[in-house]
């Protein structure tokens, strides 16, 4: 009777819709997702270019365009992330969840274990949680804070190679290249980080859709409209 | 102290005319990317400053750096420079041999303590107390340490001295170690390349002895004047790269048309060297010009970075398994997709069985 235990052990009872994701968070989410999509596609074709185009070189700018798009999306990705960090300070308490894992709270760990059980089909009962559930939150922290920062640092270090030594990007991020063992290795790690990001995206989108259908609170409509709604009045 | 001769005097003694000397100065200024007025500065410095001796040591190496150096595009430059430096000690080039030669080292230390430049070609192997490279009955690493203790600055010639190169490639049985990891208390100028371009070598050494200063170095200790850009930044095939025109195979139409070599493994986009600007053999050609990609010879560990014919590296990811980082990524992302599909199917099944059992109403 895992279900009962889970119901009893859980104290968060709320049936009122709650405003969870403020507008800047939602706008950031979709800009972030869009820029990642563009960065993955263009990045992949930078690493593995398309079959050659014919004719005069001066008539084409295919790689140049991919690189240009990559850099535009990179700026959206980076500046968006900086604004999101700012919002963590001034926004509501859910705006901070992405950046701060409350690992000092016993309850958080309990919820985390519950969540692992839930997705492992060991319990049927899902929790009602206003912000992110702890499992999602941990994944979010690793993939969206750590990995995002890694992609930004390695990305701008590579970008600095084009801007040249002494450029602002070189001064800020150039140190990453010797640290990672040279330019080629930096590219390799940048590319590896892309694949890790894709692992997150696949699982994240699945979880979002699954939660929308199967769990007891709203999910996709929350990241679009901001309000968390509940489908039942159980605790 | 007795009068210490100037470079100019030494050159004249070696039969170099004043005219050649001045030509050499302008060639060097041009090679260093400096304005014409610097030719006179170099000339003035060489005429007035006491000669700085250069000691040239050879550790584990193949002598390709020396070979490159003595084939400098401008015979004048190599003549002049050789006359300046071979006086002191270079076991490949000097006339002296045996004990006589080794004595020269001690004499240099005595006469010029703290005032000579130590040029190192190759590197010391550290395993078995350095026994893999013995010179004059003594491990090379000890000779290197001894000479480094008394020098003013070190030039690390080539990829061996700068990074380790082929003798340090995995599994590096002799533990060949680049100079900066053995000598930590002296300024070191890295001049990587396998070998470095002759004009780069002559340029660096002339700069150091003429101006009695280190050239401006980048973050990794390479002179900025030759190593601040990737080959890719100045490659004449770059318009084909930007257009998206690539050699797909070495015998295809693109190869004949001189398209970009990225897809057949060119490391130009990740290699810092002057090949695409100075070129080789007096500007005759360089690898890309002759139709082959750059191997990345001036970069750290270039032997261990996967195939020379793939521009995306595959390397040791974990332990000793050789794996393509990109393949690992694809497998991970694929596994996530399959895992998601399986989990979705399991969700549907568990949902339906819940329903049929009417156990839980609220999934
Ligand atoms: C590149 C793709 C994406 C990335 C990197 C990404 C990242 C994120 C991040 C970081 C959050 C947390 C927001 C915050 O607390 O500030 C989030 C939330 C969310 N995302 Fe995405 N997202 C992506 C695509 C999508 C897509 C396509 C969907 C819809 C199918 C989606 C649905 C959601 C939902 C429903 C939430 C709210 C989770 C909750 O209810 O706790 N995401 N996403
Ligand atoms: C989600 C984020 C990102 C992804 C998935 C991504 C993906 C990629 C990939 C796959 C490559 C090709 C690597 C190779 O050739 O092996 C690449 C190259 C590159 N990326 Fe990113 N990237 C991201 C963010 C950034 C950011 C924030 C910047 C900052 C400006 C950046 C700058 C670059 C540069 C300069 C290159 C090299 C381009 C060239 O050499 O032509 N990237 N990226
Ligand atoms: S041939 Fe090599 S260096 Fe030249 S543009 Fe292509 S990738 Fe860059
Ligand atoms: S083209 Fe590349 S491999 Fe060839 S000498 Fe230059 S840096 Fe070395």
mmCIF file of N, CA and C in Angstrom, chain B residues 51-99:
data_model
loop_
_atom_site.group_PDB
_atom_site.id
_atom_site.type_symbol
_atom_site.label_atom_id
_atom_site.label_comp_id
_atom_site.label_asym_id
_atom_site.label_seq_id
_atom_site.Cartn_x
_atom_site.Cartn_y
_atom_site.Cartn_z
ATOM 1 N N UNK B 51 78.005 40.570 -26.925
ATOM 2 C CA UNK B 51 77.375 39.370 -27.460
ATOM 3 C C UNK B 51 76.792 38.494 -26.352
ATOM 4 N N UNK B 52 75.553 38.049 -26.530
ATOM 5 C CA UNK B 52 74.967 37.094 -25.587
ATOM 6 C C UNK B 52 75.225 35.694 -26.124
ATOM 7 N N UNK B 53 75.915 34.864 -25.366
ATOM 8 C CA UNK B 53 76.162 33.519 -25.873
ATOM 9 C C UNK B 53 74.875 32.698 -25.882
ATOM 10 N N UNK B 54 74.806 31.744 -26.813
ATOM 11 C CA UNK B 54 73.670 30.837 -26.868
ATOM 12 C C UNK B 54 74.196 29.414 -26.760
ATOM 13 N N UNK B 55 73.684 28.701 -25.797
ATOM 14 C CA UNK B 55 74.031 27.292 -25.640
ATOM 15 C C UNK B 55 72.863 26.488 -26.182
ATOM 16 N N UNK B 56 73.132 25.558 -27.056
ATOM 17 C CA UNK B 56 72.042 24.804 -27.701
ATOM 18 C C UNK B 56 72.180 23.339 -27.313
ATOM 19 N N UNK B 57 71.255 22.867 -26.480
ATOM 20 C CA UNK B 57 71.311 21.477 -26.036
ATOM 21 C C UNK B 57 70.334 20.600 -26.823
ATOM 22 N N UNK B 58 70.669 19.316 -26.877
ATOM 23 C CA UNK B 58 69.790 18.362 -27.571
ATOM 24 C C UNK B 58 69.434 17.222 -26.636
ATOM 25 N N UNK B 59 68.140 17.058 -26.352
ATOM 26 C CA UNK B 59 67.707 15.929 -25.525
ATOM 27 C C UNK B 59 67.171 14.826 -26.415
ATOM 28 N N UNK B 60 66.055 14.234 -26.009
ATOM 29 C CA UNK B 60 65.396 13.262 -26.882
ATOM 30 C C UNK B 60 64.774 14.039 -28.016
ATOM 31 N N UNK B 61 65.273 13.857 -29.211
ATOM 32 C CA UNK B 61 64.731 14.617 -30.344
ATOM 33 C C UNK B 61 65.140 13.949 -31.641
ATOM 34 N N UNK B 62 64.723 14.519 -32.765
ATOM 35 C CA UNK B 62 65.047 13.930 -34.063
ATOM 36 C C UNK B 62 65.907 14.878 -34.888
ATOM 37 N N UNK B 63 66.262 16.033 -34.298
ATOM 38 C CA UNK B 63 67.082 17.044 -34.957
ATOM 39 C C UNK B 63 66.358 17.765 -36.097
ATOM 40 N N UNK B 64 65.044 17.588 -36.191
ATOM 41 C CA UNK B 64 64.335 18.293 -37.268
ATOM 42 C C UNK B 64 64.332 19.790 -37.029
ATOM 43 N N UNK B 65 64.417 20.215 -35.774
ATOM 44 C CA UNK B 65 64.472 21.657 -35.519
ATOM 45 C C UNK B 65 65.757 22.242 -36.084
ATOM 46 N N UNK B 66 66.882 21.575 -35.813
ATOM 47 C CA UNK B 66 68.156 22.049 -36.352
ATOM 48 C C UNK B 66 68.125 22.011 -37.871
ATOM 49 N N UNK B 67 67.573 20.917 -38.403
ATOM 50 C CA UNK B 67 67.481 20.800 -39.863
ATOM 51 C C UNK B 67 66.688 21.964 -40.456
ATOM 52 N N UNK B 68 65.585 22.282 -39.802
ATOM 53 C CA UNK B 68 64.778 23.395 -40.290
ATOM 54 C C UNK B 68 65.579 24.696 -40.201
ATOM 55 N N UNK B 69 66.211 24.892 -39.075
ATOM 56 C CA UNK B 69 66.947 26.122 -38.797
ATOM 57 C C UNK B 69 68.033 26.388 -39.837
ATOM 58 N N UNK B 70 68.828 25.349 -40.140
ATOM 59 C CA UNK B 70 69.940 25.592 -41.061
ATOM 60 C C UNK B 70 69.462 25.666 -42.504
ATOM 61 N N UNK B 71 68.174 25.402 -42.731
ATOM 62 C CA UNK B 71 67.630 25.579 -44.067
ATOM 63 C C UNK B 71 66.778 26.832 -44.155
ATOM 64 N N UNK B 72 67.049 27.764 -43.307
ATOM 65 C CA UNK B 72 66.287 29.005 -43.323
ATOM 66 C C UNK B 72 66.220 29.557 -44.735
ATOM 67 N N UNK B 73 65.029 30.063 -45.086
ATOM 68 C CA UNK B 73 64.797 30.563 -46.431
ATOM 69 C C UNK B 73 65.830 31.580 -46.877
ATOM 70 N N UNK B 74 66.284 32.384 -45.943
ATOM 71 C CA UNK B 74 67.294 33.366 -46.308
ATOM 72 C C UNK B 74 68.628 32.840 -45.838
ATOM 73 N N UNK B 75 69.449 32.358 -46.748
ATOM 74 C CA UNK B 75 70.732 31.776 -46.349
ATOM 75 C C UNK B 75 71.503 32.779 -45.499
ATOM 76 N N UNK B 76 71.318 34.033 -45.835
ATOM 77 C CA UNK B 76 71.962 35.097 -45.098
ATOM 78 C C UNK B 76 71.629 35.003 -43.618
ATOM 79 N N UNK B 77 70.322 34.866 -43.360
ATOM 80 C CA UNK B 77 69.896 34.841 -41.971
ATOM 81 C C UNK B 77 70.559 33.689 -41.229
ATOM 82 N N UNK B 78 70.528 32.506 -41.831
ATOM 83 C CA UNK B 78 71.100 31.385 -41.093
ATOM 84 C C UNK B 78 72.611 31.543 -40.942
ATOM 85 N N UNK B 79 73.274 32.050 -41.992
ATOM 86 C CA UNK B 79 74.719 32.281 -41.874
ATOM 87 C C UNK B 79 75.023 33.199 -40.712
ATOM 88 N N UNK B 80 74.325 34.299 -40.718
ATOM 89 C CA UNK B 80 74.605 35.313 -39.712
ATOM 90 C C UNK B 80 74.340 34.744 -38.330
ATOM 91 N N UNK B 81 73.185 34.087 -38.222
ATOM 92 C CA UNK B 81 72.822 33.618 -36.891
ATOM 93 C C UNK B 81 73.732 32.494 -36.442
ATOM 94 N N UNK B 82 74.035 31.601 -37.373
ATOM 95 C CA UNK B 82 74.934 30.519 -36.987
ATOM 96 C C UNK B 82 76.270 31.076 -36.540
ATOM 97 N N UNK B 83 76.719 32.101 -37.229
ATOM 98 C CA UNK B 83 78.003 32.661 -36.808
ATOM 99 C C UNK B 83 77.885 33.286 -35.427
ATOM 100 N N UNK B 84 76.693 33.722 -35.112
ATOM 101 C CA UNK B 84 76.520 34.318 -33.786
ATOM 102 C C UNK B 84 76.449 33.262 -32.696
ATOM 103 N N UNK B 85 75.802 32.132 -33.011
ATOM 104 C CA UNK B 85 75.532 31.226 -31.896
ATOM 105 C C UNK B 85 76.390 29.971 -31.859
ATOM 106 N N UNK B 86 76.855 29.502 -33.029
ATOM 107 C CA UNK B 86 77.532 28.210 -32.991
ATOM 108 C C UNK B 86 78.880 28.308 -32.289
ATOM 109 N N UNK B 87 79.250 29.529 -31.948
ATOM 110 C CA UNK B 87 80.504 29.728 -31.246
ATOM 111 C C UNK B 87 80.547 28.992 -29.932
ATOM 112 N N UNK B 88 79.406 28.944 -29.303
ATOM 113 C CA UNK B 88 79.438 28.522 -27.915
ATOM 114 C C UNK B 88 79.288 27.018 -27.744
ATOM 115 N N UNK B 89 78.102 26.523 -27.995
ATOM 116 C CA UNK B 89 77.927 25.091 -27.808
ATOM 117 C C UNK B 89 76.697 24.646 -28.558
ATOM 118 N N UNK B 90 76.848 23.736 -29.479
ATOM 119 C CA UNK B 90 75.716 23.069 -30.097
ATOM 120 C C UNK B 90 76.261 21.741 -30.573
ATOM 121 N N UNK B 91 75.952 20.682 -29.890
ATOM 122 C CA UNK B 91 76.662 19.431 -30.171
ATOM 123 C C UNK B 91 76.456 18.904 -31.589
ATOM 124 N N UNK B 92 75.429 19.388 -32.285
ATOM 125 C CA UNK B 92 75.264 18.949 -33.666
ATOM 126 C C UNK B 92 76.155 19.741 -34.618
ATOM 127 N N UNK B 93 76.313 21.027 -34.315
ATOM 128 C CA UNK B 93 76.944 21.902 -35.295
ATOM 129 C C UNK B 93 78.387 22.281 -34.987
ATOM 130 N N UNK B 94 78.788 22.204 -33.735
ATOM 131 C CA UNK B 94 80.098 22.765 -33.400
ATOM 132 C C UNK B 94 81.244 21.835 -33.815
ATOM 133 N N UNK B 95 82.419 22.415 -33.865
ATOM 134 C CA UNK B 95 83.584 21.647 -34.292
ATOM 135 C C UNK B 95 84.108 20.767 -33.158
ATOM 136 N N UNK B 96 84.048 21.291 -31.956
ATOM 137 C CA UNK B 96 84.606 20.542 -30.828
ATOM 138 C C UNK B 96 83.815 19.272 -30.568
ATOM 139 N N UNK B 97 84.462 18.286 -29.930
ATOM 140 C CA UNK B 97 83.770 17.040 -29.606
ATOM 141 C C UNK B 97 84.304 16.501 -28.293
ATOM 142 N N UNK B 98 83.562 15.525 -27.745
ATOM 143 C CA UNK B 98 84.038 14.830 -26.547
ATOM 144 C C UNK B 98 84.215 15.744 -25.352
ATOM 145 N N UNK B 99 85.255 15.450 -24.534
ATOM 146 C CA UNK B 99 85.479 16.209 -23.305
ATOM 147 C C UNK B 99 85.680 17.679 -23.578
#
